[in-house]
Amino acid sequence: MTTLDVSATGAAADAVAAHVPTLVGDRVASRLFAQDHTLWGEAAEDEASKRLSWTGLPRSSRPLVGEIAALRAELEEAGYDRVVLCGMGGSSLAPEVICATAGVHLVVLDSSDPDVVRGALTDLGRTVVVVSSKSGSTVETDSQRRAFEHAFREAGIDPTTRMVVVTDPGSPLEQQARGDGFRVVNADPAVGGRYSALTAFGLVPSGLAGADVEALLDDAETVADVLAADDEGNPALRLGAAMAGTDPLRDKLVLVDAGTENVGFAAWAEQLIAESTGKEGTGILPVVAVGSEPAHLYDDGTVVRLVASDAEDEDDGGPSAASLVTVAGPLGAQMLLWEAATAVAGRLLGINPFDQPDVESAKSAARDLLGQGIDDSDPPAFTDGEVEVRALGGDWLSGTHTLETALDGLLAQLDEQHGYVAVMAYLDREHDADLENVARDLFERTGRPVTFGWGPRFLHSTGQYHKGGPGTGVYVQVTTAPAQDLEVPGRDFTFGQFIAAQAAGDAQVLAEHGRPVLRLHLTDHDAGLARVRSLLGQGGA
Ligand SMILES: O=P(O)(O)OC[C@H]1O[C@](O)(CO)[C@@H](O)[C@@H]1O
């Protein structure tokens, strides 16, 4: 029997007690699963009316199971056993968690770093590529598609026999792919990217890689009625209230892997929560805890412990948090749970959980810089060894000439009650994985929440929150000179120019929002990274 368990203590429990009765009285759960688009106010009605099909996916996605199985059998028959997924945000985060949890291998290419893209362009003889993009206009994914199509042709392989496209009906990508003879699987257009885990976006790459997508839908279907019930025990109402109903609002949600079988779940939930709620100056900041639980919590946070489904209901003696939620359940059920809880949180916050108004600003800034011929024309304020230093969002760097004093200058702007530090690394998240640990070091140093995002992947996840959420972040951006650049076939820019424009564009938009950004550019990857690792990993000043 698939079950979900959501328990809360402290301020989170107070929020549940304060809000769930009203959510039940307003019939929010049953209206949500009846796809009532009026739940989030008049301004949200239009978008919500196009974004609620996810509530029915456990049933409506069933035809995909057979289609995926047939395609997997065909590809296996042909000897292709390496699946690469090209996609950003909601087009890749769910398959990554589904496959990691199922223990099947999926290469997720969600980077525009030339060295990372080149690293995926290998083993073509045994490789199948899924190109996933709902809009069909995401430049990272289009560039990756071009690179693979070119590489297959160069290897004498017909790309239409090795590349599968997943996109919305009528997208520019669908028209082009069908016209060029590629296989296309359409996804449900009435589901937004971050809610698309149980659509073709989540299921096709995962199923082709060998995950049991039927079991995923079964787990979701088993709990659908529980999540749709106007009942005080409804876990979605309880989780949504715990997320967004504390008073005063605890707007940092620390996601801790405390033994859950759902591998990497927090990275998927991060986009769902940050991109759904981080707008109009409000929102909930997901903070994916690096390593174990924080030794202590800040006053504006709630800890969510993601425990194993078969975990005993015992206090494991972990640090007690003033606001704590414990969540257990299998992956398919939890995906539907968190989608519903985030929609409930959006209602409590008074925002539209289905749009992402601020993402476009960074995309257009990147396009402008590419158009101007990105050469990162603004010279560094200074260079310290193999690291160029630039500062945006104020004149807070004047008079400093070392990395240490530059970081001190940034952290001096951190609001001690509500601030957070965001580290954004436009690097290889596998090769340079160790850098993620600086999130814990900076937390220990500042006592404030620290998020870590790999660029440009985070632009499609927490990026919306950084620009549309509360203006309380201070930002450290790390970029690098590539070992070797890579052409984007058919485009007038390279991958190296593109990722540099993405970083510069995002920093520019953050500065325009009045946020301080410390930009660290590694002129030599290895030596520069060692220096930055040491800088960010230092203990308290
Ligand atoms: O699937 P697409 O259209 O390529 O979009 C990828 C991601 O970019 C965004 O549209 C913006 O970040 C996300 O909502 C989405 O998941």
PDB file of C-alpha atoms in Angstrom, residues 149 153 158-165 173-184:
ATOM      1  CA  GLU A 149      22.847  16.045 -34.729  1.00  0.00           C
ATOM      2  CA  ARG A 153      26.263  12.957 -39.040  1.00  0.00           C
ATOM      3  CA  ASP A 158      21.536   9.066 -39.386  1.00  0.00           C
ATOM      4  CA  PRO A 159      20.486  11.209 -36.413  1.00  0.00           C
ATOM      5  CA  THR A 160      16.804  10.476 -37.005  1.00  0.00           C
ATOM      6  CA  THR A 161      17.489   6.880 -35.928  1.00  0.00           C
ATOM      7  CA  ARG A 162      19.055   7.982 -32.636  1.00  0.00           C
ATOM      8  CA  MET A 163      17.306  11.136 -31.488  1.00  0.00           C
ATOM      9  CA  VAL A 164      13.813  11.358 -29.962  1.00  0.00           C
ATOM     10  CA  VAL A 165      12.195  14.746 -29.413  1.00  0.00           C
ATOM     11  CA  LEU A 173      10.774  22.275 -32.168  1.00  0.00           C
ATOM     12  CA  GLU A 174       7.939  19.891 -33.065  1.00  0.00           C
ATOM     13  CA  GLN A 175       7.470  21.443 -36.481  1.00  0.00           C
ATOM     14  CA  GLN A 176      11.176  21.349 -37.275  1.00  0.00           C
ATOM     15  CA  ALA A 177      11.720  17.823 -35.886  1.00  0.00           C
ATOM     16  CA  ARG A 178       8.771  16.271 -37.710  1.00  0.00           C
ATOM     17  CA  GLY A 179       9.811  18.093 -40.877  1.00  0.00           C
ATOM     18  CA  ASP A 180      13.317  16.639 -40.588  1.00  0.00           C
ATOM     19  CA  GLY A 181      12.025  13.105 -39.994  1.00  0.00           C
ATOM     20  CA  PHE A 182      12.691  12.779 -36.248  1.00  0.00           C
ATOM     21  CA  ARG A 183      10.503  10.830 -33.851  1.00  0.00           C
ATOM     22  CA  VAL A 184       8.428  13.220 -31.750  1.00  0.00           C
TER      23      VAL A 184
END
